[in-house]
PDB file of C-alpha atoms in Angstrom:
ATOM      1  CA  MET P   1      67.686 116.758 112.479  1.00 44.00           C
ATOM      2  CA  ALA P   2      69.531 113.943 114.198  1.00 53.00           C
ATOM      3  CA  ASN P   3      72.721 114.747 116.041  1.00 57.00           C
ATOM      4  CA  LEU P   4      75.614 113.417 113.965  1.00 62.00           C
ATOM      5  CA  SER P   5      78.430 114.666 116.189  1.00 71.00           C
ATOM      6  CA  TRP P   6      79.462 111.051 116.877  1.00 76.00           C
ATOM      7  CA  MET P   7      80.578 110.815 113.248  1.00 77.00           C
ATOM      8  CA  GLN P   8      83.110 113.565 113.821  1.00 76.00           C
ATOM      9  CA  MET P   9      84.819 111.299 116.355  1.00 81.00           C
ATOM     10  CA  ILE P  10      84.482 107.972 114.541  1.00 87.00           C
ATOM     11  CA  ILE P  11      85.712 109.188 111.137  1.00 86.00           C
ATOM     12  CA  PRO P  12      89.330 109.881 112.250  1.00 86.00           C
ATOM     13  CA  VAL P  13      89.358 106.509 114.046  1.00 89.00           C
ATOM     14  CA  PHE P  14      88.339 104.713 110.850  1.00 90.00           C
ATOM     15  CA  LEU P  15      90.855 106.681 108.785  1.00 90.00           C
ATOM     16  CA  THR P  16      93.713 106.086 111.231  1.00 91.00           C
ATOM     17  CA  ILE P  17      93.081 102.333 111.282  1.00 92.00           C
ATOM     18  CA  ALA P  18      92.726 102.182 107.494  1.00 91.00           C
ATOM     19  CA  CYS P  19      95.929 104.180 106.892  1.00 91.00           C
ATOM     20  CA  GLY P  20      97.930 102.005 109.272  1.00 91.00           C
ATOM     21  CA  LEU P  21      96.636  98.828 107.664  1.00 90.00           C
ATOM     22  CA  SER P  22      97.339 100.240 104.192  1.00 91.00           C
ATOM     23  CA  VAL P  23     101.003 100.792 105.040  1.00 91.00           C
ATOM     24  CA  LEU P  24     101.197  97.295 106.515  1.00 88.00           C
ATOM     25  CA  SER P  25      99.516  95.756 103.492  1.00 88.00           C
ATOM     26  CA  VAL P  26     101.836  97.302 100.896  1.00 87.00           C
ATOM     27  CA  SER P  27     104.997  96.455 102.854  1.00 84.00           C
ATOM     28  CA  TYR P  28     103.885  92.961 103.858  1.00 77.00           C
ATOM     29  CA  CYS P  29     105.567  89.936 102.280  1.00 82.00           C
ATOM     30  CA  HIS P  30     102.405  87.810 102.490  1.00 84.00           C
ATOM     31  CA  PHE P  31      99.900  89.587 100.253  1.00 89.00           C
ATOM     32  CA  VAL P  32      98.837  86.473  98.316  1.00 89.00           C
ATOM     33  CA  ALA P  33      99.750  82.795  98.526  1.00 84.00           C
ATOM     34  CA  PHE P  34      99.542  79.553  96.594  1.00 80.00           C
ATOM     35  CA  PRO P  35      97.062  77.081  98.102  1.00 76.00           C
ATOM     36  CA  GLN P  36      99.146  73.895  98.210  1.00 67.00           C
ATOM     37  CA  ASP P  37     102.603  72.927  99.361  1.00 61.00           C
ATOM     38  CA  ILE P  38     104.150  72.631  95.931  1.00 54.00           C
ATOM     39  CA  GLY P  39     107.522  74.329  96.277  1.00 51.00           C
ATOM     40  CA  LYS P  40     110.868  72.623  96.425  1.00 52.00           C
ATOM     41  CA  GLY P  41     114.342  73.807  97.289  1.00 51.00           C
ATOM     42  CA  TYR P  42     116.038  74.476 100.569  1.00 47.00           C
ATOM     43  CA  PHE P  43     115.493  78.227 100.665  1.00 49.00           C
ATOM     44  CA  LEU P  44     112.088  78.313  98.986  1.00 54.00           C
ATOM     45  CA  PRO P  45     109.198  77.410 101.307  1.00 55.00           C
ATOM     46  CA  LYS P  46     106.761  74.745 100.296  1.00 57.00           C
ATOM     47  CA  LYS P  47     103.923  77.223 100.577  1.00 68.00           C
ATOM     48  CA  LEU P  48     105.091  80.310  98.714  1.00 75.00           C
ATOM     49  CA  GLU P  49     103.602  83.662  99.727  1.00 82.00           C
ATOM     50  CA  ILE P  50     104.068  86.782  97.632  1.00 84.00           C
ATOM     51  CA  GLY P  51     104.192  90.494  98.420  1.00 87.00           C
ATOM     52  CA  PHE P  52     104.680  93.605  96.317  1.00 88.00           C
ATOM     53  CA  TRP P  53     108.403  93.806  97.032  1.00 86.00           C
ATOM     54  CA  GLY P  54     109.406  90.213  97.717  1.00 82.00           C
ATOM     55  CA  HIS P  55     108.343  86.671  98.507  1.00 79.00           C
ATOM     56  CA  SER P  56     108.576  84.401 101.516  1.00 77.00           C
ATOM     57  CA  GLY P  57     111.560  82.144 101.999  1.00 71.00           C
ATOM     58  CA  TYR P  58     113.959  80.613 104.494  1.00 67.00           C
ATOM     59  CA  ALA P  59     117.290  81.738 105.872  1.00 66.00           C
ATOM     60  CA  LEU P  60     119.869  79.908 107.955  1.00 64.00           C
ATOM     61  CA  VAL P  61     120.684  81.424 111.351  1.00 69.00           C
ATOM     62  CA  GLN P  62     123.319  80.204 113.773  1.00 67.00           C
ATOM     63  CA  ASP P  63     122.757  80.708 117.498  1.00 68.00           C
ATOM     64  CA  ILE P  64     125.406  81.080 120.232  1.00 73.00           C
ATOM     65  CA  ASN P  65     125.553  77.301 120.617  1.00 72.00           C
ATOM     66  CA  GLU P  66     126.406  76.986 116.921  1.00 71.00           C
ATOM     67  CA  ASN P  67     123.081  75.378 116.160  1.00 72.00           C
ATOM     68  CA  ILE P  68     121.711  76.072 112.677  1.00 70.00           C
ATOM     69  CA  TRP P  69     118.098  77.210 112.478  1.00 68.00           C
ATOM     70  CA  LYS P  70     115.870  77.690 109.485  1.00 63.00           C
ATOM     71  CA  VAL P  71     113.778  80.876 109.869  1.00 67.00           C
ATOM     72  CA  ASP P  72     111.129  82.557 107.736  1.00 71.00           C
ATOM     73  CA  VAL P  73     112.317  85.679 105.916  1.00 74.00           C
ATOM     74  CA  CYS P  74     111.175  87.905 103.068  1.00 78.00           C
ATOM     75  CA  TYR P  75     113.384  87.819  99.977  1.00 77.00           C
ATOM     76  CA  THR P  76     113.367  90.614  97.421  1.00 80.00           C
ATOM     77  CA  TYR P  77     112.636  89.449  93.909  1.00 75.00           C
ATOM     78  CA  SER P  78     115.657  87.917  92.227  1.00 69.00           C
ATOM     79  CA  GLU P  79     116.491  88.609  88.607  1.00 64.00           C
ATOM     80  CA  ALA P  80     114.838  85.342  87.610  1.00 56.00           C
ATOM     81  CA  ALA P  81     111.698  85.999  89.643  1.00 61.00           C
ATOM     82  CA  SER P  82     111.448  89.599  88.414  1.00 65.00           C
ATOM     83  CA  THR P  83     110.578  88.293  84.951  1.00 64.00           C
ATOM     84  CA  ASN P  84     107.171  87.406  86.407  1.00 71.00           C
ATOM     85  CA  ILE P  85     106.479  91.064  87.193  1.00 80.00           C
ATOM     86  CA  ASP P  86     104.248  92.215  84.361  1.00 85.00           C
ATOM     87  CA  GLY P  87     102.242  95.390  83.783  1.00 87.00           C
ATOM     88  CA  THR P  88      99.311  94.145  85.844  1.00 90.00           C
ATOM     89  CA  PHE P  89     101.536  93.515  88.851  1.00 90.00           C
ATOM     90  CA  GLU P  90     103.187  96.939  88.464  1.00 91.00           C
ATOM     91  CA  ALA P  91      99.755  98.601  88.309  1.00 93.00           C
ATOM     92  CA  ALA P  92      98.616  96.769  91.453  1.00 93.00           C
ATOM     93  CA  ARG P  93     101.807  97.882  93.217  1.00 91.00           C
ATOM     94  CA  VAL P  94     101.257 101.524  92.221  1.00 94.00           C
ATOM     95  CA  PHE P  95      97.658 101.446  93.479  1.00 95.00           C
ATOM     96  CA  ALA P  96      98.826  99.815  96.727  1.00 93.00           C
ATOM     97  CA  ILE P  97     101.325 102.669  97.227  1.00 93.00           C
ATOM     98  CA  MET P  98      98.811 105.403  96.414  1.00 94.00           C
ATOM     99  CA  THR P  99      96.253 104.026  98.875  1.00 94.00           C
ATOM    100  CA  PRO P 100      98.033 105.051 102.125  1.00 93.00           C
ATOM    101  CA  ILE P 101      99.229 108.328 100.545  1.00 94.00           C
ATOM    102  CA  PHE P 102      95.707 109.480  99.688  1.00 93.00           C
ATOM    103  CA  GLY P 103      94.396 108.069 102.967  1.00 92.00           C
ATOM    104  CA  ILE P 104      96.912 110.004 105.074  1.00 92.00           C
ATOM    105  CA  ILE P 105      96.261 113.242 103.154  1.00 91.00           C
ATOM    106  CA  SER P 106      92.500 112.831 103.652  1.00 89.00           C
ATOM    107  CA  SER P 107      93.012 112.182 107.378  1.00 88.00           C
ATOM    108  CA  ILE P 108      95.097 115.329 107.787  1.00 88.00           C
ATOM    109  CA  LEU P 109      92.579 117.468 105.893  1.00 85.00           C
ATOM    110  CA  TRP P 110      89.699 116.116 107.989  1.00 83.00           C
ATOM    111  CA  CYS P 111      91.462 117.291 111.152  1.00 80.00           C
ATOM    112  CA  CYS P 112      92.187 120.786 109.764  1.00 77.00           C
ATOM    113  CA  GLU P 113      90.081 123.383 111.544  1.00 64.00           C
ATOM    114  CA  PHE P 114      90.194 125.874 108.665  1.00 65.00           C
ATOM    115  CA  LEU P 115      88.014 123.558 106.560  1.00 67.00           C
ATOM    116  CA  THR P 116      84.356 124.352 107.090  1.00 71.00           C
ATOM    117  CA  LYS P 117      81.743 121.643 107.118  1.00 69.00           C
ATOM    118  CA  SER P 118      80.581 122.411 103.583  1.00 71.00           C
ATOM    119  CA  ARG P 119      84.155 122.226 102.272  1.00 74.00           C
ATOM    120  CA  LYS P 120      84.830 118.985 104.125  1.00 77.00           C
ATOM    121  CA  LYS P 121      82.210 117.447 101.864  1.00 82.00           C
ATOM    122  CA  LEU P 122      84.828 117.617  99.111  1.00 84.00           C
ATOM    123  CA  LEU P 123      86.918 115.082 101.073  1.00 86.00           C
ATOM    124  CA  CYS P 124      84.559 112.436  99.724  1.00 89.00           C
ATOM    125  CA  ILE P 125      86.430 112.684  96.408  1.00 91.00           C
ATOM    126  CA  PRO P 126      89.911 111.647  97.655  1.00 91.00           C
ATOM    127  CA  LEU P 127      88.341 109.080  99.993  1.00 93.00           C
ATOM    128  CA  LEU P 128      86.438 107.462  97.138  1.00 94.00           C
ATOM    129  CA  LEU P 129      89.638 107.484  95.069  1.00 94.00           C
ATOM    130  CA  THR P 130      91.425 105.815  97.987  1.00 94.00           C
ATOM    131  CA  THR P 131      88.680 103.195  98.101  1.00 95.00           C
ATOM    132  CA  ILE P 132      89.169 102.495  94.393  1.00 95.00           C
ATOM    133  CA  PHE P 133      92.964 102.361  94.729  1.00 95.00           C
ATOM    134  CA  SER P 134      92.712  99.918  97.619  1.00 94.00           C
ATOM    135  CA  GLY P 135      90.426  97.654  95.614  1.00 94.00           C
ATOM    136  CA  LEU P 136      92.614  97.844  92.509  1.00 94.00           C
ATOM    137  CA  SER P 137      95.617  96.614  94.490  1.00 93.00           C
ATOM    138  CA  LEU P 138      93.934  93.201  94.171  1.00 93.00           C
ATOM    139  CA  LEU P 139      94.843  93.246  90.476  1.00 92.00           C
ATOM    140  CA  VAL P 140      97.849  91.234  91.615  1.00 91.00           C
ATOM    141  CA  PHE P 141      95.601  88.149  91.361  1.00 91.00           C
ATOM    142  CA  SER P 142      95.501  88.649  87.576  1.00 89.00           C
ATOM    143  CA  SER P 143      99.256  89.059  87.166  1.00 87.00           C
ATOM    144  CA  ASN P 144     101.846  86.536  86.013  1.00 83.00           C
ATOM    145  CA  VAL P 145     103.167  86.326  89.575  1.00 83.00           C
ATOM    146  CA  CYS P 146      99.984  84.537  90.602  1.00 83.00           C
ATOM    147  CA  ASN P 147     100.500  81.482  88.441  1.00 77.00           C
ATOM    148  CA  THR P 148     102.867  78.674  89.399  1.00 73.00           C
ATOM    149  CA  LYS P 149     103.805  77.964  85.794  1.00 73.00           C
ATOM    150  CA  ASN P 150     105.781  81.227  85.828  1.00 70.00           C
ATOM    151  CA  TRP P 151     107.888  80.200  88.832  1.00 68.00           C
ATOM    152  CA  GLU P 152     110.871  77.912  88.996  1.00 65.00           C
ATOM    153  CA  ASN P 153     111.253  75.170  91.621  1.00 59.00           C
ATOM    154  CA  PHE P 154     107.627  74.100  91.563  1.00 62.00           C
ATOM    155  CA  ASP P 155     106.116  70.632  91.297  1.00 58.00           C
ATOM    156  CA  GLY P 156     102.567  69.536  90.733  1.00 58.00           C
ATOM    157  CA  THR P 157      99.640  71.090  88.931  1.00 64.00           C
ATOM    158  CA  GLU P 158      99.269  74.671  87.820  1.00 73.00           C
ATOM    159  CA  GLN P 159      97.747  76.839  90.541  1.00 76.00           C
ATOM    160  CA  SER P 160      96.657  80.419  91.075  1.00 80.00           C
ATOM    161  CA  CYS P 161      96.918  82.649  94.122  1.00 85.00           C
ATOM    162  CA  ILE P 162      94.549  82.694  97.053  1.00 87.00           C
ATOM    163  CA  LEU P 163      93.952  85.312  99.731  1.00 89.00           C
ATOM    164  CA  SER P 164      96.653  85.811 102.324  1.00 88.00           C
ATOM    165  CA  ASN P 165      97.026  88.256 105.222  1.00 88.00           C
ATOM    166  CA  GLY P 166      97.942  91.248 103.051  1.00 90.00           C
ATOM    167  CA  SER P 167      95.050  90.893 100.614  1.00 92.00           C
ATOM    168  CA  ILE P 168      92.593  90.374 103.478  1.00 93.00           C
ATOM    169  CA  ILE P 169      93.897  93.624 104.976  1.00 92.00           C
ATOM    170  CA  ALA P 170      93.417  95.345 101.590  1.00 93.00           C
ATOM    171  CA  ILE P 171      89.773  94.246 101.492  1.00 94.00           C
ATOM    172  CA  THR P 172      89.301  95.547 105.035  1.00 93.00           C
ATOM    173  CA  ASN P 173      90.861  98.868 104.014  1.00 92.00           C
ATOM    174  CA  THR P 174      88.513  99.173 101.061  1.00 94.00           C
ATOM    175  CA  ILE P 175      85.496  98.781 103.328  1.00 94.00           C
ATOM    176  CA  LEU P 176      86.833 101.243 105.937  1.00 93.00           C
ATOM    177  CA  TYR P 177      87.658 103.920 103.345  1.00 94.00           C
ATOM    178  CA  PHE P 178      84.244 103.551 101.716  1.00 95.00           C
ATOM    179  CA  LEU P 179      82.427 103.815 105.045  1.00 93.00           C
ATOM    180  CA  SER P 180      84.545 106.867 105.904  1.00 92.00           C
ATOM    181  CA  ALA P 181      83.594 108.536 102.607  1.00 92.00           C
ATOM    182  CA  ILE P 182      79.898 107.956 103.308  1.00 92.00           C
ATOM    183  CA  MET P 183      80.151 109.301 106.869  1.00 90.00           C
ATOM    184  CA  VAL P 184      82.107 112.366 105.725  1.00 88.00           C
ATOM    185  CA  TYR P 185      79.409 113.188 103.184  1.00 88.00           C
ATOM    186  CA  VAL P 186      76.514 112.619 105.610  1.00 87.00           C
ATOM    187  CA  HIS P 187      78.176 114.621 108.385  1.00 83.00           C
ATOM    188  CA  ALA P 188      79.203 117.474 106.085  1.00 81.00           C
ATOM    189  CA  SER P 189      75.710 117.615 104.580  1.00 80.00           C
ATOM    190  CA  SER P 190      73.988 117.910 107.952  1.00 74.00           C
ATOM    191  CA  ALA P 191      72.939 121.301 109.243  1.00 51.00           C
ATOM    192  CA  SER P 192      72.896 120.358 112.912  1.00 49.00           C
ATOM    193  CA  ASP P 193      75.974 122.443 113.711  1.00 47.00           C
ATOM    194  CA  GLY P 194      75.434 125.738 111.954  1.00 47.00           C
ATOM    195  CA  ASP P 195      78.445 127.362 113.598  1.00 45.00           C
ATOM    196  CA  GLU P 196      80.728 125.100 111.578  1.00 50.00           C
ATOM    197  CA  TYR P 197      79.825 126.990 108.412  1.00 48.00           C
ATOM    198  CA  ALA P 198      81.880 129.967 107.323  1.00 43.00           C
ATOM    199  CA  PRO P 199      80.128 133.203 106.409  1.00 43.00           C
ATOM    200  CA  GLY P 200      78.991 133.066 102.820  1.00 46.00           C
ATOM    201  CA  ASP P 201      78.925 129.252 102.555  1.00 48.00           C
ATOM    202  CA  ASP P 202      76.194 128.207 100.158  1.00 51.00           C
ATOM    203  CA  ASP P 203      75.271 125.214 102.317  1.00 49.00           C
ATOM    204  CA  ALA P 204      74.997 127.218 105.523  1.00 52.00           C
ATOM    205  CA  PRO P 205      71.527 127.162 107.108  1.00 51.00           C
ATOM    206  CA  LYS P 206      69.664 130.388 106.438  1.00 54.00           C
ATOM    207  CA  ASP P 207      67.914 132.298 109.191  1.00 50.00           C
ATOM    208  CA  GLU P 208      64.191 132.515 108.646  1.00 48.00           C
ATOM    209  CA  GLU P 209      63.162 135.925 107.408  1.00 49.00           C
ATOM    210  CA  VAL P 210      60.661 137.759 109.569  1.00 45.00           C
ATOM    211  CA  PRO P 211      57.812 139.181 107.517  1.00 52.00           C
ATOM    212  CA  LYS P 212      57.989 142.958 107.292  1.00 50.00           C
ATOM    213  CA  GLU P 213      54.470 143.360 108.668  1.00 55.00           C
ATOM    214  CA  GLU P 214      55.335 141.381 111.833  1.00 52.00           C
ATOM    215  CA  GLU P 215      58.553 143.369 112.205  1.00 50.00           C
ATOM    216  CA  ASN P 216      56.582 146.675 112.081  1.00 53.00           C
ATOM    217  CA  ASN P 217      54.038 145.387 114.627  1.00 54.00           C
ATOM    218  CA  ALA P 218      56.845 144.383 116.985  1.00 48.00           C
ATOM    219  CA  ALA P 219      58.443 147.797 116.629  1.00 50.00           C
ATOM    220  CA  SER P 220      55.150 149.623 117.303  1.00 54.00           C
ATOM    221  CA  GLY P 221      54.506 147.426 120.350  1.00 52.00           C
ATOM    222  CA  GLU P 222      57.838 148.426 121.841  1.00 51.00           C
ATOM    223  CA  GLU P 223      56.909 152.117 121.482  1.00 50.00           C
TER     224      GLU P 223
END
């Protein structure tokens, strides 16, 4: 059987990257965006980008020379904007939160030495759930937030959201978690490292039984 020890090193790398990106994705203010510059207002950017906890905007900052600068910031949802948060958006936010939680738990369990190879196969379950959660965070595209008709201070035609940095990260996470689940299953199913099985494991490779006749012949030969 092929040596799959390289998977044991690459799996935690994939999981670490995916967990870090998951945290960044859920806390990022630029998860989705509207395609055209259709906003108006001094503190609302022309190209509005939306996150799970706020939206992009401008703030006025004064430097030491008393010059006024307009900088990009992330505003939490105002009372008016919060009316756009429907059940679909809330569900997407919950899935986005659960993704790094399940991912971090799976990463910790993979590194635990007390888990034998056969038991590590069970990690495919939380990893597949994490994959699903990461994908379901994209439900935000079907929410009221992703339609300009539900926002004030907009001109022009009705538009829907497009991918932004956060949603691209979420898609990347989904792929990484899915690949990790496959590698965990393949590695845990291999019998190349028999010493990783605990005594009594059903999946542990069995020693070939020596026929009784050959055992008797060997014993008589020694005499």
